PDB file of C-alpha atoms in Angstrom:
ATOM      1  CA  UNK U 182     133.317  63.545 234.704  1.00 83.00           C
ATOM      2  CA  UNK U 183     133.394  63.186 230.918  1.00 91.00           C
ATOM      3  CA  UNK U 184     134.940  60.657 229.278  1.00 95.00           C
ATOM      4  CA  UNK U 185     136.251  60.748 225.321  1.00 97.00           C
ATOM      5  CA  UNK U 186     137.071  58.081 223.266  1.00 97.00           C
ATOM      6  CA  UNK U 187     138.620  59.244 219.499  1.00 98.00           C
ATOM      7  CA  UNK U 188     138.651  56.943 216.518  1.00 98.00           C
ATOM      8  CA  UNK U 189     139.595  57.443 213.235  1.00 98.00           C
ATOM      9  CA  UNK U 190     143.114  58.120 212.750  1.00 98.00           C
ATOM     10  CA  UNK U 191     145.503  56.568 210.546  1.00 98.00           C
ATOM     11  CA  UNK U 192     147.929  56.792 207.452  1.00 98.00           C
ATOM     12  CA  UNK U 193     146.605  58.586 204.450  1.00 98.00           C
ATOM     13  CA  UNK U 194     148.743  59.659 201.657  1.00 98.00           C
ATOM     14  CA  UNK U 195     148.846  63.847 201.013  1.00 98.00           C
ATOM     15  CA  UNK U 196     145.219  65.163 199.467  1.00 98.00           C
ATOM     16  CA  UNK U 197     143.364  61.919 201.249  1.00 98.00           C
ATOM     17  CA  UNK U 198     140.503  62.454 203.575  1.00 98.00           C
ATOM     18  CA  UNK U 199     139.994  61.250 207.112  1.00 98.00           C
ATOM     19  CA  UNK U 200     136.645  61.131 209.186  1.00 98.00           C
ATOM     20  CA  UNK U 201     138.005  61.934 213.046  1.00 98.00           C
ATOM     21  CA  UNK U 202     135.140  60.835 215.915  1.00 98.00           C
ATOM     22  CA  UNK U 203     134.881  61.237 219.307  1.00 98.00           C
ATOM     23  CA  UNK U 204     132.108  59.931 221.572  1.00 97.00           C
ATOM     24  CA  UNK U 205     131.494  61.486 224.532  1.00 95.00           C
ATOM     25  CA  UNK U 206     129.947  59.517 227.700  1.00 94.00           C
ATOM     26  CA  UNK U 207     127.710  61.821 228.159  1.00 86.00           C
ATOM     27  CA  UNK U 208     124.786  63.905 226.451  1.00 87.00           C
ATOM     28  CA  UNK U 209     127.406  67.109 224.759  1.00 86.00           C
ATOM     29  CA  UNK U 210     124.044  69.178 225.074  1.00 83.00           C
ATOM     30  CA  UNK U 211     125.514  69.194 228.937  1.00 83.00           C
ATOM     31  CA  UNK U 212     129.100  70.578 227.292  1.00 85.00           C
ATOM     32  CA  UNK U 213     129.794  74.080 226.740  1.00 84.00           C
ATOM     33  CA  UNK U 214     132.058  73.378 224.313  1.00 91.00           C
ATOM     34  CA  UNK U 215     133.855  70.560 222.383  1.00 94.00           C
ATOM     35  CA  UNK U 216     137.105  70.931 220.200  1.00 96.00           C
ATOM     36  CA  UNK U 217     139.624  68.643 218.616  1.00 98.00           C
ATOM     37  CA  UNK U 218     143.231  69.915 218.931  1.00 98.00           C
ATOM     38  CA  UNK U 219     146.510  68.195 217.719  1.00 98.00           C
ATOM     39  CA  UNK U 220     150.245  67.972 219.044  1.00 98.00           C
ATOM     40  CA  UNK U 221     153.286  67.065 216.856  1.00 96.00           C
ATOM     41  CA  UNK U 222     156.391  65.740 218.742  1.00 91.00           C
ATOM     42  CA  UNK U 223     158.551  68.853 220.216  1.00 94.00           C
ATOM     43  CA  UNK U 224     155.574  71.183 219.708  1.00 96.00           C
ATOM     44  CA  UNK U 225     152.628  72.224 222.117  1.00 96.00           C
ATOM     45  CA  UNK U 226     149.091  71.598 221.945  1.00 97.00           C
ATOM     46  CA  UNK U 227     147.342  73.644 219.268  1.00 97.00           C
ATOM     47  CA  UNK U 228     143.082  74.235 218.846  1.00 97.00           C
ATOM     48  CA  UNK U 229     142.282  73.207 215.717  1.00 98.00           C
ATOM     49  CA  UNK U 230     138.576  73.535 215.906  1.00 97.00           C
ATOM     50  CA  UNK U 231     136.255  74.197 218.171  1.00 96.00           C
ATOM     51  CA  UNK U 232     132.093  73.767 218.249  1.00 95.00           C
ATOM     52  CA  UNK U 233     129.949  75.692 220.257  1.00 91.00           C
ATOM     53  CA  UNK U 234     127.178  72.756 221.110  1.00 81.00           C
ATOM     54  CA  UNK U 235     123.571  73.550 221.031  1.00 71.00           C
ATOM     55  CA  UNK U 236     120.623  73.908 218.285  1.00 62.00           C
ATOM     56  CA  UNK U 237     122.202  77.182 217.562  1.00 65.00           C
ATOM     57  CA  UNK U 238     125.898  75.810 217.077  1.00 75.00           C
ATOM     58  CA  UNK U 239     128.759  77.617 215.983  1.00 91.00           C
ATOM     59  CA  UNK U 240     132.253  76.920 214.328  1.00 94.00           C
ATOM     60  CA  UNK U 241     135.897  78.241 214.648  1.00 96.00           C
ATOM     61  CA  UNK U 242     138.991  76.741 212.539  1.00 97.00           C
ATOM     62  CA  UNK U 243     142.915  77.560 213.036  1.00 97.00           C
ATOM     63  CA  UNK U 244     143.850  79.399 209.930  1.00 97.00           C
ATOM     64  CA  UNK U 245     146.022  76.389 209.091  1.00 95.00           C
ATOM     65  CA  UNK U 246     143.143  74.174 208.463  1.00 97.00           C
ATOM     66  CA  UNK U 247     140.465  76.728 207.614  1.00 95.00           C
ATOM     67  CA  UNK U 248     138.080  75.378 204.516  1.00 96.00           C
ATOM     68  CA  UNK U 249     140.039  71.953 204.278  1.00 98.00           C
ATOM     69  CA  UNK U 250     139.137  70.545 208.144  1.00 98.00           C
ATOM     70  CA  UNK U 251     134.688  70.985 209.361  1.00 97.00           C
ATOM     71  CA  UNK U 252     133.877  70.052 212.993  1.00 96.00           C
ATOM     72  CA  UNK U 253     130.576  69.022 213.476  1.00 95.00           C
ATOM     73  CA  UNK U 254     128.141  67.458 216.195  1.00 92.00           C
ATOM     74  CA  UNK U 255     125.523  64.935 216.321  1.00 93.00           C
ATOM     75  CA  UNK U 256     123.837  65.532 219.721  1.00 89.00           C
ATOM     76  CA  UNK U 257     121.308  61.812 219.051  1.00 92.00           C
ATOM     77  CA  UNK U 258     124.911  60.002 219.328  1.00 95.00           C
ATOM     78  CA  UNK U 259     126.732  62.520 221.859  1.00 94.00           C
ATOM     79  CA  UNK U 260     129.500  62.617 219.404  1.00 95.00           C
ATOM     80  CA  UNK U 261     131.577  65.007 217.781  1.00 96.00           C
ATOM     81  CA  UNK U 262     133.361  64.604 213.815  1.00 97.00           C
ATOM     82  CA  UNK U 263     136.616  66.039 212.360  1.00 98.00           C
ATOM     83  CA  UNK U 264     136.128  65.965 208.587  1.00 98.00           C
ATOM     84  CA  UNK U 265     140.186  66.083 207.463  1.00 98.00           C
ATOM     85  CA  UNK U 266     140.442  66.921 203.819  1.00 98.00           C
ATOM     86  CA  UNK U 267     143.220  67.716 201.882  1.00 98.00           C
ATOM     87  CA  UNK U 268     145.579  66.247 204.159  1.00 98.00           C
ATOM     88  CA  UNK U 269     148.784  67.365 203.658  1.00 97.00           C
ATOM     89  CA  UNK U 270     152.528  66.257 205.641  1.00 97.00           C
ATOM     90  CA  UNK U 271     152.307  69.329 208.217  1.00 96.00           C
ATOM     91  CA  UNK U 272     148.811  68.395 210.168  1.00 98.00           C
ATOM     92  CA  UNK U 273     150.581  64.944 211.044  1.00 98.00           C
ATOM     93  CA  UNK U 274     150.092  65.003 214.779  1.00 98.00           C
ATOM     94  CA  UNK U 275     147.848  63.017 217.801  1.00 98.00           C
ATOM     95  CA  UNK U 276     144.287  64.504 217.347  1.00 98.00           C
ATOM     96  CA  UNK U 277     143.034  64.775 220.532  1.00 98.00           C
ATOM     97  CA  UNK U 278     138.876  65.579 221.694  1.00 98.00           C
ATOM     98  CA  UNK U 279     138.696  68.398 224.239  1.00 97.00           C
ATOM     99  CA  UNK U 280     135.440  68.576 226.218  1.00 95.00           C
ATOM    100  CA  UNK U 281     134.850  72.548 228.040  1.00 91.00           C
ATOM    101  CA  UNK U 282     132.374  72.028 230.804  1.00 86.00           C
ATOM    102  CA  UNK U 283     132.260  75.552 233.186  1.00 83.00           C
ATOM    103  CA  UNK U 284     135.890  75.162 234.646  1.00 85.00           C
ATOM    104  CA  UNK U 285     136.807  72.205 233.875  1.00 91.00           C
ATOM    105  CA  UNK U 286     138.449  70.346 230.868  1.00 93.00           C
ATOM    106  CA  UNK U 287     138.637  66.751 229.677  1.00 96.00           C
ATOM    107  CA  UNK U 288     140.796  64.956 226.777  1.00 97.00           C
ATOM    108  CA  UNK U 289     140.325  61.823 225.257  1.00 98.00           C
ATOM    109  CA  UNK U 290     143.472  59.855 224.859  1.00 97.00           C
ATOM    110  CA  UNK U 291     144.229  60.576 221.224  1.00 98.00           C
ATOM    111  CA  UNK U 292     144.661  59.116 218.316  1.00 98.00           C
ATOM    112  CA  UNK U 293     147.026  59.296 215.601  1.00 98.00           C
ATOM    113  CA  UNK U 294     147.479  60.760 211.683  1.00 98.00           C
ATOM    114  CA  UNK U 295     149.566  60.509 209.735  1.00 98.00           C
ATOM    115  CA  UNK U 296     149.911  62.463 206.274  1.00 98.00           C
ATOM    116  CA  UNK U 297     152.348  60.731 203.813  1.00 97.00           C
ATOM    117  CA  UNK U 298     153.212  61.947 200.228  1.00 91.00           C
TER     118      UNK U 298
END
């Protein structure tokens, strides 16, 4: 199985930045596809964005986050970023890594923002 492990969250006031990680156990090359999404309380799980792993990567955003949020991999360190900029109130939620490997799924346990103003 594959394990995650996010870091990163936090407070940050509205228009702050926050670097999201998540390190994978192992090698992502092995993952078909890796994603962060995020859950407020009383609302489902939503994709936020998703990275297609290989040399040849590619990128998909929710329209919510589109040109503020940029997922991105480095394959040497089997982890996966969340660049968060522009935070504003609404993406307040637990950010959670999402691993795709054939059938299967795996989470990491979360971790928190928070988006203050």
């Amino acid at each position: 199985q594959v394990q995650l492990v996010e870091s990163g969250g936090g407070l940050v006031q509205a228009g702050g930045s926050l670097r999201l990680s998540c390190a994978a156990s192992d090698s992502i090359l092995n993952i078909n596809d890796m994603a962060w999404h995020h859950q407020a309380p009383g609302k489902q799980r939503e994709m936020v964005a998703t990275i297609t792993t290989g040399s040849a990567s590619s990128r998909n955003y929710a329209s919510s986050v589109k040109d503020r949020f940029t997922i991105s991999a480095d394959y040497a360190k089997n982890t996966v970023y969340l660049q968060m900029n522009n935070l504003n109130p609404e993406d307040t939620a637990i950010y959670y890594c999402n691993a795709r490997q054939r059938a299967s799924d795996y989470w990491g346990q979360g971790t928190q923002v928070t988006v203050s103003s």
